[in-house]
């Protein structure tokens, strides 16, 4: 059982509000990721981190920002939510490895709806 | 990062063996091949990973030819609960972004 948690699971919010999606893992993994996925569509990498104080943008441009102050915590923030941000956000983590990619462990996701 | 190509969808029936092939023509020497399974409203789940030849675990087999430009995930005797989207990823350890492709939507019928 993966020890990676996301909150909230569901969030409905009005346009212009600031939101933070929380992601925490207790496995001590160095690498963490945020993916965005619309229903029935593929996952898009929006942010990733190799460790504390390391954050990088993924392949899909996103107006969200992330921080990595602690190993176990990788929150995602939207300063001003818009309807176009409506989506499912999936957080994942993996061990650092110089060889194979390591198994990605995913949280259950945060489904965001912006009205 | 190597790009992958998979069939968009596949259909099968309970009890059959399903083979899903992924093309990764630009795979690099250090890249590994990993397959994930995703059910609706859940995050993907690791199935199997390999570098070359054949890898087998309790749920699947992974066949990788010598040139490593493709790989085939084999699911023996599928059941209705195997209906899901299957993703093939190619990448190496260390500094890698782990990009998911479009995946293959497998439908298993009674």
Coordinates of C-alpha atoms in Angstrom, one line a residue:
Chain A
X1 CA 0.0 0.0 0.0
X2 CA 1.5 3.3 -1.1
X3 CA 1.9 6.0 1.6
X4 CA 1.1 9.0 -0.4
X5 CA -1.8 11.2 0.5
X6 CA -3.6 14.0 -1.3
X7 CA -6.1 16.5 0.1
X8 CA -8.7 17.6 -0.6
X9 CA -10.0 14.7 -2.7
X10 CA -12.7 17.0 -4.1
X11 CA -12.9 20.7 -4.2
X12 CA -15.5 23.0 -5.8
X13 CA -14.5 26.7 -5.8
X14 CA -15.3 30.0 -7.4
X15 CA -13.3 31.8 -9.9
X16 CA -10.5 34.0 -8.6
X17 CA -10.0 32.0 -5.4
X18 CA -6.6 30.9 -4.2
X19 CA -6.3 27.1 -3.7
X20 CA -3.6 24.8 -2.5
X21 CA -3.6 21.1 -3.1
X22 CA -1.7 19.1 -0.6
X23 CA 0.5 16.1 -1.2
X24 CA 2.4 14.2 1.4
X25 CA 4.4 11.0 1.4
X26 CA 5.9 9.0 4.2
X27 CA 8.2 6.9 2.2
X28 CA 11.2 9.3 2.3
X29 CA 11.2 9.5 -1.5
X30 CA 13.3 12.2 -3.0
X31 CA 11.4 12.6 -6.3
X32 CA 7.9 13.9 -6.5
X33 CA 5.6 14.8 -9.4
X34 CA 2.3 16.5 -10.2
X35 CA 0.3 15.4 -13.1
X36 CA -2.9 16.9 -14.5
X37 CA -5.5 14.7 -16.1
X38 CA -8.9 15.5 -17.6
X39 CA -11.5 12.7 -17.7
X40 CA -10.7 10.1 -20.2
X41 CA -7.6 11.9 -21.3
X42 CA -3.9 11.3 -20.8
X43 CA -1.8 12.4 -17.9
X44 CA 0.3 15.6 -18.3
X45 CA 3.3 16.3 -16.2
X46 CA 3.1 19.8 -14.8
X47 CA 5.7 19.9 -12.0
X48 CA 8.4 17.7 -10.6
X49 CA 11.0 17.8 -7.9
X50 CA 14.3 15.9 -7.3
X51 CA 14.5 16.9 -3.6
X52 CA 14.2 19.7 -1.1
X53 CA 14.4 23.1 -2.7
X54 CA 14.3 21.6 -6.2
X55 CA 11.3 22.2 -8.5
X56 CA 11.0 22.1 -12.2
X57 CA 8.2 22.6 -14.7
X58 CA 6.9 19.7 -16.6
X59 CA 5.9 19.3 -20.3
X60 CA 2.5 20.9 -19.9
X61 CA 2.5 24.6 -19.2
X62 CA 0.6 25.4 -16.0
X63 CA -0.3 28.5 -14.1
X64 CA 0.2 26.6 -10.8
X65 CA 3.3 26.8 -8.6
X66 CA 4.8 24.3 -6.3
X67 CA 7.3 24.2 -3.4
X68 CA 9.5 21.6 -1.8
X69 CA 10.6 22.8 1.6
X70 CA 10.4 19.4 3.2
X71 CA 11.1 16.0 1.6
X72 CA 7.7 14.6 2.4
X73 CA 5.6 17.6 1.3
X74 CA 4.9 18.9 -2.2
X75 CA 2.0 21.3 -2.3
X76 CA 0.6 22.8 -5.5
X77 CA -0.9 26.3 -5.5
X78 CA -3.2 28.2 -7.9
X79 CA -3.2 31.9 -7.0
X80 CA -6.4 32.7 -8.9
X81 CA -8.4 29.7 -10.0
X82 CA -10.3 29.8 -13.3
X83 CA -12.7 27.3 -14.9
X84 CA -9.9 26.2 -17.3
X85 CA -8.2 24.8 -14.2
X86 CA -11.0 22.3 -13.7
X87 CA -9.3 18.9 -13.8
X88 CA -7.9 16.0 -11.7
X89 CA -4.5 16.6 -10.2
X90 CA -2.4 13.5 -9.3
X91 CA 0.6 13.6 -7.1
X92 CA 3.3 10.9 -7.3
X93 CA 6.6 10.0 -5.7
X94 CA 9.5 7.7 -6.4
X95 CA 12.9 6.8 -5.0
X96 CA 16.0 8.4 -6.4
X97 CA 17.8 6.0 -8.6
X98 CA 20.8 6.2 -10.8
X99 CA 19.7 3.1 -12.6
X100 CA 16.1 2.2 -13.3
X101 CA 13.3 4.7 -13.1
X102 CA 12.0 3.3 -9.8
X103 CA 8.3 2.7 -9.2
X104 CA 6.0 5.7 -9.2
X105 CA 3.5 5.7 -6.3
X106 CA 0.4 7.8 -6.9
X107 CA -2.0 9.4 -4.6
X108 CA -5.7 9.1 -5.0
X109 CA -5.9 12.5 -6.7
X110 CA -7.6 15.8 -6.1
X111 CA -10.5 16.6 -8.4
X112 CA -10.8 20.4 -8.7
X113 CA -13.9 22.1 -10.2
X114 CA -13.8 25.9 -10.7
X115 CA -17.1 27.6 -11.3
Chain B
X1 CA 13.2 11.5 -23.4
X2 CA 12.0 8.7 -25.7
X3 CA 8.5 9.1 -27.1
X4 CA 6.2 6.1 -27.0
X5 CA 3.5 5.0 -29.3
X6 CA 0.7 2.6 -28.4
X7 CA -2.6 1.5 -29.9
X8 CA -5.4 3.8 -28.7
X9 CA -7.7 0.9 -27.7
X10 CA -8.0 -2.9 -27.7
X11 CA -10.9 -5.3 -27.0
X12 CA -10.6 -8.8 -25.5
X13 CA -12.7 -11.4 -23.8
X14 CA -12.4 -13.0 -20.4
X15 CA -9.9 -15.8 -20.3
X16 CA -7.9 -14.6 -23.3
X17 CA -4.3 -13.5 -23.4
X18 CA -3.8 -9.8 -24.3
X19 CA -0.6 -8.4 -25.8
X20 CA -0.2 -4.7 -25.9
X21 CA 2.8 -3.4 -27.9
X22 CA 4.6 -0.1 -27.4
X23 CA 7.0 1.5 -29.9
X24 CA 9.9 3.5 -28.6
X25 CA 12.2 4.0 -31.6
X26 CA 14.4 6.6 -29.9
X27 CA 15.1 4.7 -26.7
X28 CA 18.4 5.5 -25.1
X29 CA 21.0 3.1 -23.8
X30 CA 20.2 3.8 -20.2
X31 CA 16.4 3.8 -20.5
X32 CA 14.2 1.3 -18.8
X33 CA 10.7 0.4 -20.0
X34 CA 7.9 0.5 -17.4
X35 CA 4.2 -0.3 -17.7
X36 CA 1.4 1.2 -15.6
X37 CA -2.3 0.4 -15.2
X38 CA -4.9 3.0 -14.5
X39 CA -8.6 2.6 -13.5
X40 CA -11.1 5.5 -13.7
X41 CA -10.7 8.1 -11.0
X42 CA -7.5 6.5 -9.7
X43 CA -3.8 7.2 -10.1
X44 CA -1.8 4.8 -12.3
X45 CA -0.4 1.7 -10.7
X46 CA 3.0 0.0 -11.5
X47 CA 2.7 -3.3 -13.3
X48 CA 6.2 -4.3 -14.5
X49 CA 9.5 -2.9 -15.6
X50 CA 12.3 -4.2 -17.7
X51 CA 15.5 -3.4 -19.6
X52 CA 15.9 -6.2 -22.1
X53 CA 14.7 -9.8 -23.0
X54 CA 11.8 -11.0 -20.8
X55 CA 10.6 -10.1 -17.4
X56 CA 7.7 -11.9 -15.6
X57 CA 5.9 -11.2 -12.4
X58 CA 2.7 -12.5 -10.8
X59 CA 0.5 -10.3 -13.0
X60 CA 2.2 -9.8 -16.4
X61 CA 5.1 -10.5 -18.7
X62 CA 7.2 -8.0 -20.5
X63 CA 8.9 -8.9 -23.7
X64 CA 11.7 -6.7 -25.1
X65 CA 13.5 -7.5 -28.3
X66 CA 17.2 -7.2 -28.8
X67 CA 17.0 -3.7 -30.5
X68 CA 14.7 -2.5 -27.6
X69 CA 12.8 -0.3 -30.0
X70 CA 9.5 -1.8 -28.9
X71 CA 8.1 -3.8 -26.0
X72 CA 5.1 -6.0 -25.4
X73 CA 3.1 -6.2 -22.3
X74 CA 1.4 -9.6 -22.0
X75 CA -1.6 -10.2 -19.7
X76 CA -2.5 -13.9 -19.3
X77 CA -6.1 -14.9 -19.1
X78 CA -7.6 -11.4 -18.6
X79 CA -10.8 -10.9 -16.5
X80 CA -13.3 -8.1 -16.5
X81 CA -11.3 -6.3 -13.8
X82 CA -8.4 -5.9 -16.2
X83 CA -10.4 -3.3 -18.1
X84 CA -8.3 -0.2 -17.7
X85 CA -5.9 2.1 -19.5
X86 CA -2.3 0.8 -19.9
X87 CA 0.6 3.1 -20.2
X88 CA 4.1 2.5 -21.4
X89 CA 6.9 4.7 -20.1
X90 CA 10.5 4.9 -21.2
X91 CA 13.2 6.6 -19.2
X92 CA 16.2 6.3 -17.0
X93 CA 16.8 6.7 -13.3
X94 CA 18.2 9.9 -11.9
X95 CA 17.2 13.1 -13.7
X96 CA 14.1 12.0 -15.6
X97 CA 10.6 13.5 -16.0
X98 CA 8.6 10.4 -16.6
X99 CA 6.2 11.5 -19.3
X100 CA 3.1 9.4 -19.9
X101 CA 1.8 8.9 -23.4
X102 CA -1.8 8.5 -24.4
X103 CA -2.0 4.9 -23.2
X104 CA -4.1 1.9 -24.5
X105 CA -7.6 1.6 -23.4
X106 CA -8.3 -2.1 -22.9
X107 CA -11.9 -3.3 -22.7
X108 CA -12.5 -6.9 -21.5
X109 CA -15.9 -8.3 -22.4
X110 CA -17.8 -11.3 -20.8

